[in-house]
Short mmCIF file of C-alpha atoms in Angstrom, two decimals:
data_model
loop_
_atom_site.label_atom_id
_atom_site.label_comp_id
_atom_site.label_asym_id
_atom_site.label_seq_id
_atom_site.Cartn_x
_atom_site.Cartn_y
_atom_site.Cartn_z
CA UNK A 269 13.76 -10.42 -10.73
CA UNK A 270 12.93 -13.75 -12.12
CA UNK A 271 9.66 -14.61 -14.07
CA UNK A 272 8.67 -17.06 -10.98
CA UNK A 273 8.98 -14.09 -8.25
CA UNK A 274 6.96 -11.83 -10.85
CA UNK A 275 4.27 -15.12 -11.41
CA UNK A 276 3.95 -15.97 -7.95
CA UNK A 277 3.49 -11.89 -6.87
CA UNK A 278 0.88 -11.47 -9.28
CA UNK A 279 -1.39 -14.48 -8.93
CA UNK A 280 -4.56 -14.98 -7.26
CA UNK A 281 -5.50 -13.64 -4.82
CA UNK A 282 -2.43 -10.81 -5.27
CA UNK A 283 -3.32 -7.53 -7.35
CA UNK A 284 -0.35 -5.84 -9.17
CA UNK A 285 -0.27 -2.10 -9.20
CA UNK A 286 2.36 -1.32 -11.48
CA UNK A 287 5.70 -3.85 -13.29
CA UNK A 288 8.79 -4.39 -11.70
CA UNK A 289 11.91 -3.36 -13.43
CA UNK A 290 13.23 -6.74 -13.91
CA UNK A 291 17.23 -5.18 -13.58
CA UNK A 292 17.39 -4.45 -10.52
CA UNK A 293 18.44 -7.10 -7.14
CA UNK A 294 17.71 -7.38 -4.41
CA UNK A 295 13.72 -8.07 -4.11
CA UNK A 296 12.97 -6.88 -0.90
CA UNK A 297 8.87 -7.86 -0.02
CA UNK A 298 7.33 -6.14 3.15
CA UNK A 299 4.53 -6.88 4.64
CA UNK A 300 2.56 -6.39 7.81
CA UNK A 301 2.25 -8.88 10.60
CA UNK A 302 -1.00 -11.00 9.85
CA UNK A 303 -4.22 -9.99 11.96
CA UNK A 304 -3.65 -10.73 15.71
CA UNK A 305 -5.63 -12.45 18.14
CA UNK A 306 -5.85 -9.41 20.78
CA UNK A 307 -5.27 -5.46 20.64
CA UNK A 308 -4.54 -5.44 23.87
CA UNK A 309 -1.88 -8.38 24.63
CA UNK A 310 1.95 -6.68 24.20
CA UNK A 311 2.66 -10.03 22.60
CA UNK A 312 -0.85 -11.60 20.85
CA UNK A 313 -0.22 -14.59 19.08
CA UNK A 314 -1.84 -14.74 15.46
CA UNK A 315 -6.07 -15.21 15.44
CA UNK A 316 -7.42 -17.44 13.08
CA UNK A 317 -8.00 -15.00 10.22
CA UNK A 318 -4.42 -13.94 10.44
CA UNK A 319 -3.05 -17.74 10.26
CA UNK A 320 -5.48 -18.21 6.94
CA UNK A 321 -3.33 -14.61 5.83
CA UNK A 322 -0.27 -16.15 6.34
CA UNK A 323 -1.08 -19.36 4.55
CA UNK A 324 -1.88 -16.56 1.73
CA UNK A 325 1.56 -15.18 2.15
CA UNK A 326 3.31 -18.78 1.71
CA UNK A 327 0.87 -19.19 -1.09
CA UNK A 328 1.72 -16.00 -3.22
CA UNK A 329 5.26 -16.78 -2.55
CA UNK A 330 5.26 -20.45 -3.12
CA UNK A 331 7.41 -20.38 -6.39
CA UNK A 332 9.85 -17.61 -5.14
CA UNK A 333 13.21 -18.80 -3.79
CA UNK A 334 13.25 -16.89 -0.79
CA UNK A 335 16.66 -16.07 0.38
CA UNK A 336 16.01 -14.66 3.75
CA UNK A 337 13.19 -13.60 6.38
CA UNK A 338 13.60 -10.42 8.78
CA UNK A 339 10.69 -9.88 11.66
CA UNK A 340 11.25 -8.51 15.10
CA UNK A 341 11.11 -10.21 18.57
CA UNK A 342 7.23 -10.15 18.33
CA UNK A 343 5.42 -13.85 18.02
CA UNK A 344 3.00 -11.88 15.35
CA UNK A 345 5.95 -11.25 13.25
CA UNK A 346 7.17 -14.77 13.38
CA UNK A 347 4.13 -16.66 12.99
CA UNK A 348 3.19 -14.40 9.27
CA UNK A 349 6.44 -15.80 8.56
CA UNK A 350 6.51 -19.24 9.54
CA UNK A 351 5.23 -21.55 6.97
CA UNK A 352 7.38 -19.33 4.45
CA UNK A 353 10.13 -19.92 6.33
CA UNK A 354 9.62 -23.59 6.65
CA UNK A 355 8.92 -23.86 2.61
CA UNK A 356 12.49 -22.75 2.72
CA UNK A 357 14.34 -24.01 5.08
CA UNK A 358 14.88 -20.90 6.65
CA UNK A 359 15.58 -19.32 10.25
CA UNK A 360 14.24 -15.77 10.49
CA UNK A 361 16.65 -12.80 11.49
CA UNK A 362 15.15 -11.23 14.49
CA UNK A 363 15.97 -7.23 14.47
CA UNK A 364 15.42 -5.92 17.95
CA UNK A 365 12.79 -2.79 17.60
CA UNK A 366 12.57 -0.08 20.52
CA UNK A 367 9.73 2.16 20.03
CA UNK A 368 11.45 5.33 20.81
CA UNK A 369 13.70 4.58 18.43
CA UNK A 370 12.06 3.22 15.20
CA UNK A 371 14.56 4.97 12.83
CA UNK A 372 17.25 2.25 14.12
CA UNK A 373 14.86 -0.59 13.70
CA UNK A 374 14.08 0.52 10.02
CA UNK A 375 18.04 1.09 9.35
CA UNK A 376 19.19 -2.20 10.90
CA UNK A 377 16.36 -3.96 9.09
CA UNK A 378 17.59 -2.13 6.16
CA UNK A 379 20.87 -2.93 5.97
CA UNK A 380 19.94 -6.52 6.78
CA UNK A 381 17.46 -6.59 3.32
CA UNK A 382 20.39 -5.61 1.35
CA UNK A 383 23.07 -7.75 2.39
CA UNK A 384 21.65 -10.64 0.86
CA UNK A 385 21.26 -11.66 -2.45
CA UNK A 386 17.68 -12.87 -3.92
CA UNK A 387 14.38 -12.44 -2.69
CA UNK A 388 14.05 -11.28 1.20
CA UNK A 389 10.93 -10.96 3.29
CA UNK A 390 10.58 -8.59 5.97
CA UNK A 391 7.69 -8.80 7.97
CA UNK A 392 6.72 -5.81 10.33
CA UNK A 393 4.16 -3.62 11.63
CA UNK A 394 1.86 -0.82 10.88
CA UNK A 395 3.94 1.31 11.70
CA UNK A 396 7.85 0.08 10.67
CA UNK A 397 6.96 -0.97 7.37
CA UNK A 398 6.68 2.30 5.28
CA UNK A 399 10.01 3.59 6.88
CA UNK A 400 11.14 0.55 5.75
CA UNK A 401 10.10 0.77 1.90
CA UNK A 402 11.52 4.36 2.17
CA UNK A 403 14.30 3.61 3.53
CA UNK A 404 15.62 0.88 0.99
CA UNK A 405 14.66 3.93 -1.93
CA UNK A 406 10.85 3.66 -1.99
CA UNK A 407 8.33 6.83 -1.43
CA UNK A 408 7.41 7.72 1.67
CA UNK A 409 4.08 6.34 2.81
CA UNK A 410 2.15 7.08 5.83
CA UNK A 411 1.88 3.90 8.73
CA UNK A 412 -0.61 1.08 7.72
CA UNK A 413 -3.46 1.62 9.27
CA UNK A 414 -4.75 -0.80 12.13
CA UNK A 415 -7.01 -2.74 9.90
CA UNK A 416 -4.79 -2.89 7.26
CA UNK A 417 -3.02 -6.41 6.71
CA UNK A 418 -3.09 -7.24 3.22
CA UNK A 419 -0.91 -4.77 2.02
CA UNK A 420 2.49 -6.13 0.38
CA UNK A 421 5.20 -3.90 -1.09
CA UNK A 422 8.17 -5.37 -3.61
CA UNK A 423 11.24 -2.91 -3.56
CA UNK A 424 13.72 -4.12 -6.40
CA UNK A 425 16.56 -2.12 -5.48
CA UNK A 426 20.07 -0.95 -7.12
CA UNK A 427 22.54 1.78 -6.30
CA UNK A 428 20.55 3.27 -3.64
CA UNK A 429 17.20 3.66 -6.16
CA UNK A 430 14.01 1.44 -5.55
CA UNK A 431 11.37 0.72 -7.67
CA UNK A 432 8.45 -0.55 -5.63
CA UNK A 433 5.26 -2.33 -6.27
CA UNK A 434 2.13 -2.25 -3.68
CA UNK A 435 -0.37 -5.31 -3.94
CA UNK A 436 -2.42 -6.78 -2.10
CA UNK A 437 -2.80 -10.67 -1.04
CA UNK A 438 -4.77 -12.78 0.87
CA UNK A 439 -9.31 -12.27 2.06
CA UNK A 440 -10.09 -8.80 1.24
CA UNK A 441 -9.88 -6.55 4.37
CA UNK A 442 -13.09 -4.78 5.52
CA UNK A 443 -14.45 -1.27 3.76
CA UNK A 444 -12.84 1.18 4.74
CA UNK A 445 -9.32 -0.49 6.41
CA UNK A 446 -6.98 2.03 4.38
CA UNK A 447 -8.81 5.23 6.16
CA UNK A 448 -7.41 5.21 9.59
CA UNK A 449 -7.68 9.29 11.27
CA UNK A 450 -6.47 9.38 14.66
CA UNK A 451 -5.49 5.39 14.54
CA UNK A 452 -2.49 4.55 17.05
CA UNK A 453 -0.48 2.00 14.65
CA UNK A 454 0.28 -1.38 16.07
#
């Protein structure tokens, strides 16, 4: 990974956890739809607070050449990763996701991460984006709980191995948003 990626991770408002092995490509970042303007829309657009978190995302990645964007048919997905897109001339992959089948979503997005080259963001949900970080060699984790947005995980991978890194970026989320019994992930 190059020292820009590693800047831009780590600045303000982003708090590292642990170094990235620098020897290992690609950088696969995962985050989390930004917050949503309705819990009970199928489709919400982004609310206000989530369009500020998604300025925070283009922010902490403002000196990374992003290489390519992955979200899902949702218009939450798409709008976290709009201005990032635009920074880079991008058009986002869309993986179809089918909720009774989440284990093809999270091997089609995947495969997608690793066939490029660079820095990719994949932007998900709550409950996509752990099997995701597993999937591409990461540790298992548990879903994101509902008011958890600010989470971001780097996966360096090589050979099948990741190494990943869990920050944060953007506002702080409430007290409390990482302790989610009996949540239904969205």
């Amino acid at each position: 990974m190059n020292a820009l990626l590693w800047l831009a991770l780590f600045r303000a408002p982003v708090l590292p956890v642990a170094p990235i092995d620098t020897g290992y490509t690609p950088t696969i970042v995962l985050v989390r739809h930004a917050e949503k303007s309705s819990n009970t829309d199928r489709d919400p657009d982004l609310s206000d607070i989530g369009r500020a978190r998604a300025a925070a995302l283009d922010t902490a990645l403002m000196d990374v050449h992003v290489t390519a964007i992955i979200v899902t048919p949702y218009r939450r997905t798409a709008e976290t990763a709009a201005l990032v897109a635009a920074r880079h001339h991008l058009t986002p992959i869309v993986v179809a996701i089918d909720a009774n089948n989440l284990d093809a979503h999270v091997a089609a997005v995947a495969k997608a991460a690793m066939a490029h080259d660079g820095v990719v963001l994949v932007v998900g949900h709550s409950n996509t984006i752990p099997k995701i970080v597993h999937a591409l060699g990461g540790p298992v984790g548990a879903d994101l709980c509902d008011a958890n947005y600010a989470t971001m995980f780097t996966v360096s991978t090589a050979a099948g191995k990741g190494r990943t890194v869990r920050s944060r970026f953007g506002a702080a989320e409430p007290s409390g948003a990482e302790q989610c019994p009996g949540m239904v992930p969205r």
